[in-house]
Amino acid sequence: MADDLVLRISNVSKSFGAIQALRGVDFELRRGEVHAIAGENGAGKSTLMNIIDGILRPDSGEIFLNGAPVEITSPARAQELGIGFVHQEIALCSDVTVAENIFMAEINASRKWFMDYAALHARARETLAQLSPIEPTLLVRDLSISSQQLVEIAKALTLDCRILILDEPTAALTEHEAQLLFGIMRRLAAGGISIIYISHRMVEIFDNCDRVTVFRDGRHIATREVAEITPDFVVNSMVGRVLGKLYPPKRDAAAPPPAPLLSVAGLTDGKRFRDVGFTLGRGEILGLAGLIGAGRSEIVKGICGLHPVTAGRLELDGTELPIRSYRHSIDNGLVYLSEDRKGDGVFIDLPIAANVSALDLRQVSSRWGTVDAEKEAEQAGRLGDRLGLKRGSIDDPVSSLSGGNQQKVALAKMLSVEPRVIFLDEPTRGVDVGAKAEIHRILRELANNGVGIVVVSSELPELIGLCDRVLVVREGLLNGEVAGDALTEENIIRLASFTERTVRPEGESLRPEGENLH
Amino acid sequence: ESKFACEPGDTYIMNVMVSAHPYWVPVFEGFKQAASAMGCEVIFSGTPDYDITKQIASFEQDLVKKPKGILLHPMQADPFIEPINRAVDSGVAVVTFAADSPNSKRTSYITSDNLAEAKFAAEEIAEQLGGSGEYAVLENPGQSNHDLRVTAFIDYMKTHYPEMKLVGRQASNQDANRAYQAVQSMLQANPNLGALWIPEAGSAEGAVAAVLEAKADVVIMHADVTPTTLEHIKAGNVHMALNPNQGMQGFMGFVATFMAAHPDMIDPFNDYERSGYNPMGIPFIDNGFAVITKENAEDFDLNAYMEGRS
Amino acid sequence: MTELRLQDAGTARSQPRTGVARRLARQREAGLVLILVLLFVAMSFASPYFLTWENMRAMTMAFAVEGIVVVGMTILLISGGIDLSVGSVVAFAMVLAGWLFLAGIDPWTASALAILACAGIGLAMGLCVTRIGLHHFIVSLAFMVIARGACLLLTGGRPIGLFTLPPEFKFIGQGSIGVIPFVIVFFVIFVLAFDFLLRRSTAFRKVFYTGSNPKAAAYSGIRTQRVVVATTVLCSTLAGVAGIIYMARFGSAQPTFGVGMELNVIAAAVIGGASLTGGQGTILGAILGAILLSVVSSSLALLDVSVYWQDIIRGSILLAAVSFDLYLHRRKSR
Amino acid sequence: MTELRLQDAGTARSQPRTGVARRLARQREAGLVLILVLLFVAMSFASPYFLTWENMRAMTMAFAVEGIVVVGMTILLISGGIDLSVGSVVAFAMVLAGWLFLAGIDPWTASALAILACAGIGLAMGLCVTRIGLHHFIVSLAFMVIARGACLLLTGGRPIGLFTLPPEFKFIGQGSIGVIPFVIVFFVIFVLAFDFLLRRSTAFRKVFYTGSNPKAAAYSGIRTQRVVVATTVLCSTLAGVAGIIYMARFGSAQPTFGVGMELNVIAAAVIGGASLTGGQGTILGAILGAILLSVVSSSLALLDVSVYWQDIIRGSILLAAVSFDLYLHRRKSR
Ligand SMILES: Nc1ncnc2c1ncn2[C@@H]1O[C@H](COP(=O)(O)OP(=O)(O)OP(=O)(O)O)[C@@H](O)[C@H]1O
Ligand SMILES: Nc1ncnc2c1ncn2[C@@H]1O[C@H](COP(=O)(O)OP(=O)(O)OP(=O)(O)O)[C@@H](O)[C@H]1O
Ligand SMILES: [Mg+2]
Ligand SMILES: [Mg+2]
């Protein structure tokens, strides 16, 4: 059994200033297993992975690889030791092509003097084909976040590694891509590669992993065979208490249809989507589903004035609302939560408080137009607590937070204003189970108070559990709508993937199948 | 017809660095006056930048225009040797002014005598202070004529007025603000400072501002003039300025260039035929300098002078 | 993250904070103050003239006017921009105001017009950046050349003598309130006002947002283009103000004034903790940076250090100061 | 995205591509080529002297040596750095080599030692950046001052005449191969070689990765600190090489040479598509940028444009060229 241990972490601690991220953690990884790590946001999962990859140095404790103690001083060293790492935060060179990003480590290690671009592109295409056909000659900056996530994964797959760490790889992926990834993971594991898999989604853990380790507050809580436990066990040991229902009760389906709040008609941007029309009811939570690149993000950004549209009409509360700029939208009560947290969601170097207040500084300023630091801190503290933000000082920069907690800051920013319509693009990306339930509860509460909410999510259980109604987007067109009992994964997937590349004559009815599903 | 005149279309070029500097204006005016007296065409050329590569390029471009001669202010001596020699070999006469390239084949060199200026300034300052006291200088390291004005001044003082003590030597690099700062500090460190010698007028403006602010009693002398320093001279804030005779520099510069382009006009008593040098060569022409004081400052107003000329 | 290049690791965070963090922020400037104190102590031993009222006054006068430009540059840097044209714009303000004055316009109106023209240059630059999409660096480089050209064109390259400026105008640059020169009074009030505004006002807060992450700022409903244009205009305007004060002080307008000023000004801001990539900086820090640069120069002159050694010493002190400051800052933030 | 600031939107992407993409990449430089062609056509109508061999030679000589520095700067910019000290380092190489030569060392050894010293400056700067964690800007500013001071100290501020340099050494700067000056031959080969290397060699690709995202590069095992040090050393070394060529060309060493060169060099690289935030740039583009700047200056001189207008025209053309280039590039990438 002992020689089956590929990696052993013994009594590792790590602190950032006053924050103790890891407290004497132990961890064992066997050959050929898929080992899940679960834990609340800020539990120390990513910190441990960063230590294994040599990005961070532990304050104390030891790491054993195949029984021998090792010192991992840099990512380069980790690579030599056969450790591959898909980061929670996407870290790609945006000015460089997809192919070069994928093979960066290999190019770095290569003894060849010159690049062989033809071979590089061919191999990149081959690797990507396992996941999604992304053109390897594109620049990474031109890819959507989810495509970038796929590139990040492809990058790790090319490494000749014995240990593969995946830190929330599916956070930005849709079901389809996620399933492809799981297939690959199982194949690799069968080939003797050990995989550490971090996720907040219990389904993924229970469907694909062999063992699971739970962390809480920087401590190792438990390690169990997945087959021997239930999701509830994991959740309870994560949170340290029994969690209630994951999803709040929906609108009463029997109730009369809600009064229309926002209606969209004929929205077209000339590139990514066309002729989008739907109506959002007051107090309704509407889902937008679709595959990667279906254009969901662009549609909601288009409504908010963050993406140029060529045609389209908005009506808010019965009066026409011209699409001008995002400022204009905010002033009219429309807000958007970006899917690209790091790129445009938060100010990573600014304090948490300044992030939360950014949307409307008037709320935290004095009569003289100066920011009132106390009001600002109070606002951030209040909203942060509501979302279960795990943080040091409210004045620490957002960069000092764990991924999930950064997402909570972005959410707190949205909630700081009192919007009439909220568009959320992957709102619970990387958020732990407990906080997720809390976010869902807050959203439902807002809806019950008359706010209209549109949720774009790639996580089907979330859409199904949270939304009253789900619109499915395929290749820039609304392809159908599901609600009530028809709100099932199968139906959504069917509408989202339909037959590949069917060309639909312009003007034809957009949602025949959706109608059938009612 | 006089041989001392141009064929129609004969062109002479005056080439300088930092071509927007007002120093060149009266020089070129003299150059033009001589040219028009002799029926020649003139071009003002050079580079607006303080960049030798660009000046060399502009000089080489001048050659493309096939002028009869070029009156050149070479930014540096040695880098111009090869271009000047190439010009002379291709039949374009070259005369230098205000700065020289002595190892080149240039025919003549015209300038005001920086050593004479320095000597004059030293004599004057020593006299003003009664032969003993403290003095300081500003300088611009790397600018050869300014260097000469300063080092010659100091040497002369040392040898002739051992009682005069050099207490400060700061770089201002022709920047009024830096001069202001440097003089302020020198005044702080040397409350008994009696005199200042400044090799150009831009720095002098800053220096005067500093002296006035400190309400110090300092004899200021500088070379060159600007409208502001003129006013300071009139107001008695600046004791005296020495200004090269720019008009003659340009006028004689033209004449020397014309002569260099017409060596056939002379057949002197020497070995020029055997040795092959230009018989019109004059190693050094001194255009002299003017002493500007309260009394005559009126006459050195460049704007007034340029009124009606272009 | 210790392995990574810490390019900007040491630069300050200048947002208003509360409690401990606020004290830490102050300490960032405290690092520079400490360096300055050390310098002052060393100098007062080295030269008996150093700690005199006259010398302090002289040293303050030496950086006060440039300090106004430093303020504008710091704000622009925080917004993510940079301006190489400040030196030329200072000269342009002098020259234009002087030219207008000689053309018969009263000096106050002439100055106001000149400052307005500088604001116009800033506007032109800002629009080139936001509308055309060029980089601040290249736009301001072009305008640095253009503004300098305009100075030459207006003056024919000749300095303008402005001896006839009325005394009440010259007061701006040469007058004193009691024993304290007006320039210094103005400068101190100006710096304190901008330091306060930058830390507290909502308008300037948007500058931090824009510089820190322009995309996130846009996604927070901030009209980042306007912010960029506004900071660019502000920087040029303040350069114009500085030009007018210089003019009043020297009683002349020099078309070649301020060559190379941009590097000095940017250096001051960066020493004081401004980030060249935007989002960070304080006015107080930047002014301390300017003071450091100026005091080093003044001290070398006061000690009559050989010209040939001065540059080497200045460069080394600059390097030592920023390294030491970074070291202090790192220790503190641990 | 209309709301966003398009700061770097137009800068080139320099990765090799295949098929259509490759052609697009080439077209980026084609934009600059088009501007240059227009300028040439206009100039050949405006002046009969323009299209002469002598004028072309003079114009080429005017940027060839500086072009070597442009290459180094471009690579450094791609890696995310910047170097303000190049002008001083060029002068330092000249002065040190000249000084050693006059001290009796043969010119080749003297030059090699001088270039080595320049590499040493680069190493010192690189270490200040990577070890201490200072910003390239402030470090190179300090070294700009220090290197200039060293020049003054070595020479006492006076140019060193090197008339006695042996002819075979002077050949580097003054000789011709056939009718073509050796400098130009060297320059062309040098540029082509570096352009090829930067596009193709694995070593230089790491420079792109490091500049584009140092974190991502480090995660891929690239020792980004080494890359930064290496590019800094390379830039200073090439400045040293340029200094030696200047020395051979001028037959003298001038302590004040190269003042202000840094802005010119950086401008050339940026016009040619290099990004000031790293990750983007090509050698060919940068050289075309240098050619554009130089040809505009030369053309104005050739046309006898009034000096008082020259700066305004130069600045405007610079602005127009980069705007036009951006416009072309945008259209194409649609
Ligand atoms: N650079 C940093 N500076 C200060 N504190 C940090 C830093 N990085 C992480 N932390 C803190 O360390 C703790 C653990 O963070 P870590 O990123 O490991 O959490 P995680 O388990 O990965 O959470 P998530 O599920 O949200 O990704 C958090 O409290 C976080 O705030
Ligand atoms: N700036 C861009 N230029 C070209 N293509 C882009 C650009 N941005 C996104 N894309 C393409 O658009 C698709 C992704 O768009 P988008 O993110 O809006 O889709 P989505 O439906 O929101 O899906 P998801 O958010 O799950 O990726 C990808 O195929 C990507 O390559
Ligand atoms: Mg994490
Ligand atoms: Mg999306």
PDB file of C-alpha atoms in Angstrom, chain D residues 13-114:
ATOM      1  CA  ARG D  13       0.285  40.964 -32.384  1.00  0.00           C
ATOM      2  CA  SER D  14       3.439  39.407 -33.382  1.00  0.00           C
ATOM      3  CA  GLN D  15       2.880  35.760 -33.163  1.00  0.00           C
ATOM      4  CA  PRO D  16       3.492  33.738 -36.226  1.00  0.00           C
ATOM      5  CA  ARG D  17       0.280  32.521 -37.755  1.00  0.00           C
ATOM      6  CA  THR D  18      -0.689  30.306 -40.533  1.00  0.00           C
ATOM      7  CA  GLY D  19      -2.653  31.041 -43.652  1.00  0.00           C
ATOM      8  CA  VAL D  20      -4.930  34.024 -43.449  1.00  0.00           C
ATOM      9  CA  ALA D  21      -3.754  34.978 -40.001  1.00  0.00           C
ATOM     10  CA  ARG D  22      -0.166  35.063 -41.112  1.00  0.00           C
ATOM     11  CA  ARG D  23      -1.026  37.333 -43.954  1.00  0.00           C
ATOM     12  CA  LEU D  24      -2.881  39.592 -41.547  1.00  0.00           C
ATOM     13  CA  ALA D  25       0.134  39.753 -39.301  1.00  0.00           C
ATOM     14  CA  ARG D  26       2.281  40.797 -42.198  1.00  0.00           C
ATOM     15  CA  GLN D  27      -0.222  43.432 -43.041  1.00  0.00           C
ATOM     16  CA  ARG D  28       0.353  45.096 -39.718  1.00  0.00           C
ATOM     17  CA  GLU D  29       3.764  46.048 -40.968  1.00  0.00           C
ATOM     18  CA  ALA D  30       2.240  46.663 -44.365  1.00  0.00           C
ATOM     19  CA  GLY D  31       0.337  49.590 -42.845  1.00  0.00           C
ATOM     20  CA  LEU D  32       3.579  51.290 -41.916  1.00  0.00           C
ATOM     21  CA  VAL D  33       5.090  50.392 -45.264  1.00  0.00           C
ATOM     22  CA  LEU D  34       2.128  52.013 -46.972  1.00  0.00           C
ATOM     23  CA  ILE D  35       2.582  55.199 -44.967  1.00  0.00           C
ATOM     24  CA  LEU D  36       6.256  55.230 -45.836  1.00  0.00           C
ATOM     25  CA  VAL D  37       5.535  54.675 -49.515  1.00  0.00           C
ATOM     26  CA  LEU D  38       3.078  57.561 -49.511  1.00  0.00           C
ATOM     27  CA  LEU D  39       5.689  59.730 -47.849  1.00  0.00           C
ATOM     28  CA  PHE D  40       8.294  58.723 -50.391  1.00  0.00           C
ATOM     29  CA  VAL D  41       6.016  59.437 -53.323  1.00  0.00           C
ATOM     30  CA  ALA D  42       5.027  62.807 -51.901  1.00  0.00           C
ATOM     31  CA  MET D  43       8.626  63.695 -51.183  1.00  0.00           C
ATOM     32  CA  SER D  44       9.901  62.703 -54.592  1.00  0.00           C
ATOM     33  CA  PHE D  45       7.419  65.136 -56.106  1.00  0.00           C
ATOM     34  CA  ALA D  46       8.267  67.798 -53.557  1.00  0.00           C
ATOM     35  CA  SER D  47      12.016  67.673 -53.956  1.00  0.00           C
ATOM     36  CA  PRO D  48      14.141  66.650 -56.931  1.00  0.00           C
ATOM     37  CA  TYR D  49      16.910  65.744 -54.520  1.00  0.00           C
ATOM     38  CA  PHE D  50      14.906  63.251 -52.545  1.00  0.00           C
ATOM     39  CA  LEU D  51      15.209  60.178 -54.695  1.00  0.00           C
ATOM     40  CA  THR D  52      18.955  60.465 -55.189  1.00  0.00           C
ATOM     41  CA  TRP D  53      21.371  57.834 -54.069  1.00  0.00           C
ATOM     42  CA  GLU D  54      23.229  60.321 -51.868  1.00  0.00           C
ATOM     43  CA  ASN D  55      20.078  61.363 -50.079  1.00  0.00           C
ATOM     44  CA  MET D  56      18.983  57.782 -49.502  1.00  0.00           C
ATOM     45  CA  ARG D  57      22.427  57.003 -48.165  1.00  0.00           C
ATOM     46  CA  ALA D  58      22.384  60.018 -45.855  1.00  0.00           C
ATOM     47  CA  MET D  59      18.907  59.142 -44.605  1.00  0.00           C
ATOM     48  CA  THR D  60      19.803  55.512 -43.989  1.00  0.00           C
ATOM     49  CA  MET D  61      22.982  56.427 -42.172  1.00  0.00           C
ATOM     50  CA  ALA D  62      20.923  58.720 -39.964  1.00  0.00           C
ATOM     51  CA  PHE D  63      18.975  55.865 -38.398  1.00  0.00           C
ATOM     52  CA  ALA D  64      21.069  52.755 -38.995  1.00  0.00           C
ATOM     53  CA  VAL D  65      23.099  52.845 -35.787  1.00  0.00           C
ATOM     54  CA  GLU D  66      20.216  54.011 -33.642  1.00  0.00           C
ATOM     55  CA  GLY D  67      18.278  51.146 -35.217  1.00  0.00           C
ATOM     56  CA  ILE D  68      20.497  48.712 -33.341  1.00  0.00           C
ATOM     57  CA  VAL D  69      19.359  50.297 -30.094  1.00  0.00           C
ATOM     58  CA  VAL D  70      15.763  50.129 -31.316  1.00  0.00           C
ATOM     59  CA  VAL D  71      16.125  46.366 -31.680  1.00  0.00           C
ATOM     60  CA  GLY D  72      17.282  45.998 -28.085  1.00  0.00           C
ATOM     61  CA  MET D  73      14.578  48.300 -26.798  1.00  0.00           C
ATOM     62  CA  THR D  74      11.855  46.460 -28.692  1.00  0.00           C
ATOM     63  CA  ILE D  75      12.862  43.142 -27.183  1.00  0.00           C
ATOM     64  CA  LEU D  76      12.976  44.703 -23.733  1.00  0.00           C
ATOM     65  CA  LEU D  77       9.547  46.279 -24.233  1.00  0.00           C
ATOM     66  CA  ILE D  78       8.150  42.915 -25.294  1.00  0.00           C
ATOM     67  CA  SER D  79       9.443  41.395 -22.081  1.00  0.00           C
ATOM     68  CA  GLY D  80       7.567  44.072 -20.172  1.00  0.00           C
ATOM     69  CA  GLY D  81      10.525  46.319 -19.372  1.00  0.00           C
ATOM     70  CA  ILE D  82      11.686  49.721 -20.505  1.00  0.00           C
ATOM     71  CA  ASP D  83      15.098  51.372 -20.563  1.00  0.00           C
ATOM     72  CA  LEU D  84      15.627  55.102 -20.314  1.00  0.00           C
ATOM     73  CA  SER D  85      19.375  54.744 -20.004  1.00  0.00           C
ATOM     74  CA  VAL D  86      20.159  53.749 -23.592  1.00  0.00           C
ATOM     75  CA  GLY D  87      21.344  57.202 -24.657  1.00  0.00           C
ATOM     76  CA  SER D  88      23.716  57.442 -21.716  1.00  0.00           C
ATOM     77  CA  VAL D  89      24.906  53.876 -22.215  1.00  0.00           C
ATOM     78  CA  VAL D  90      25.690  54.544 -25.876  1.00  0.00           C
ATOM     79  CA  ALA D  91      27.796  57.520 -24.777  1.00  0.00           C
ATOM     80  CA  PHE D  92      29.374  55.472 -22.005  1.00  0.00           C
ATOM     81  CA  ALA D  93      30.470  52.780 -24.467  1.00  0.00           C
ATOM     82  CA  MET D  94      32.056  55.396 -26.731  1.00  0.00           C
ATOM     83  CA  VAL D  95      33.774  57.193 -23.930  1.00  0.00           C
ATOM     84  CA  LEU D  96      35.045  54.115 -22.133  1.00  0.00           C
ATOM     85  CA  ALA D  97      36.343  52.493 -25.308  1.00  0.00           C
ATOM     86  CA  GLY D  98      37.974  55.764 -26.350  1.00  0.00           C
ATOM     87  CA  TRP D  99      39.509  56.229 -22.939  1.00  0.00           C
ATOM     88  CA  LEU D 100      40.877  52.683 -22.883  1.00  0.00           C
ATOM     89  CA  PHE D 101      42.228  53.128 -26.400  1.00  0.00           C
ATOM     90  CA  LEU D 102      44.035  56.299 -25.421  1.00  0.00           C
ATOM     91  CA  ALA D 103      45.367  54.434 -22.404  1.00  0.00           C
ATOM     92  CA  GLY D 104      47.139  52.148 -24.861  1.00  0.00           C
ATOM     93  CA  ILE D 105      44.774  49.234 -25.280  1.00  0.00           C
ATOM     94  CA  ASP D 106      44.140  48.105 -28.834  1.00  0.00           C
ATOM     95  CA  PRO D 107      40.788  49.351 -30.121  1.00  0.00           C
ATOM     96  CA  TRP D 108      39.200  45.922 -30.525  1.00  0.00           C
ATOM     97  CA  THR D 109      39.933  44.890 -26.973  1.00  0.00           C
ATOM     98  CA  ALA D 110      38.899  48.323 -25.748  1.00  0.00           C
ATOM     99  CA  SER D 111      35.611  48.028 -27.576  1.00  0.00           C
ATOM    100  CA  ALA D 112      34.977  44.551 -26.261  1.00  0.00           C
ATOM    101  CA  LEU D 113      35.647  45.734 -22.722  1.00  0.00           C
ATOM    102  CA  ALA D 114      33.354  48.719 -23.188  1.00  0.00           C
TER     103      ALA D 114
END
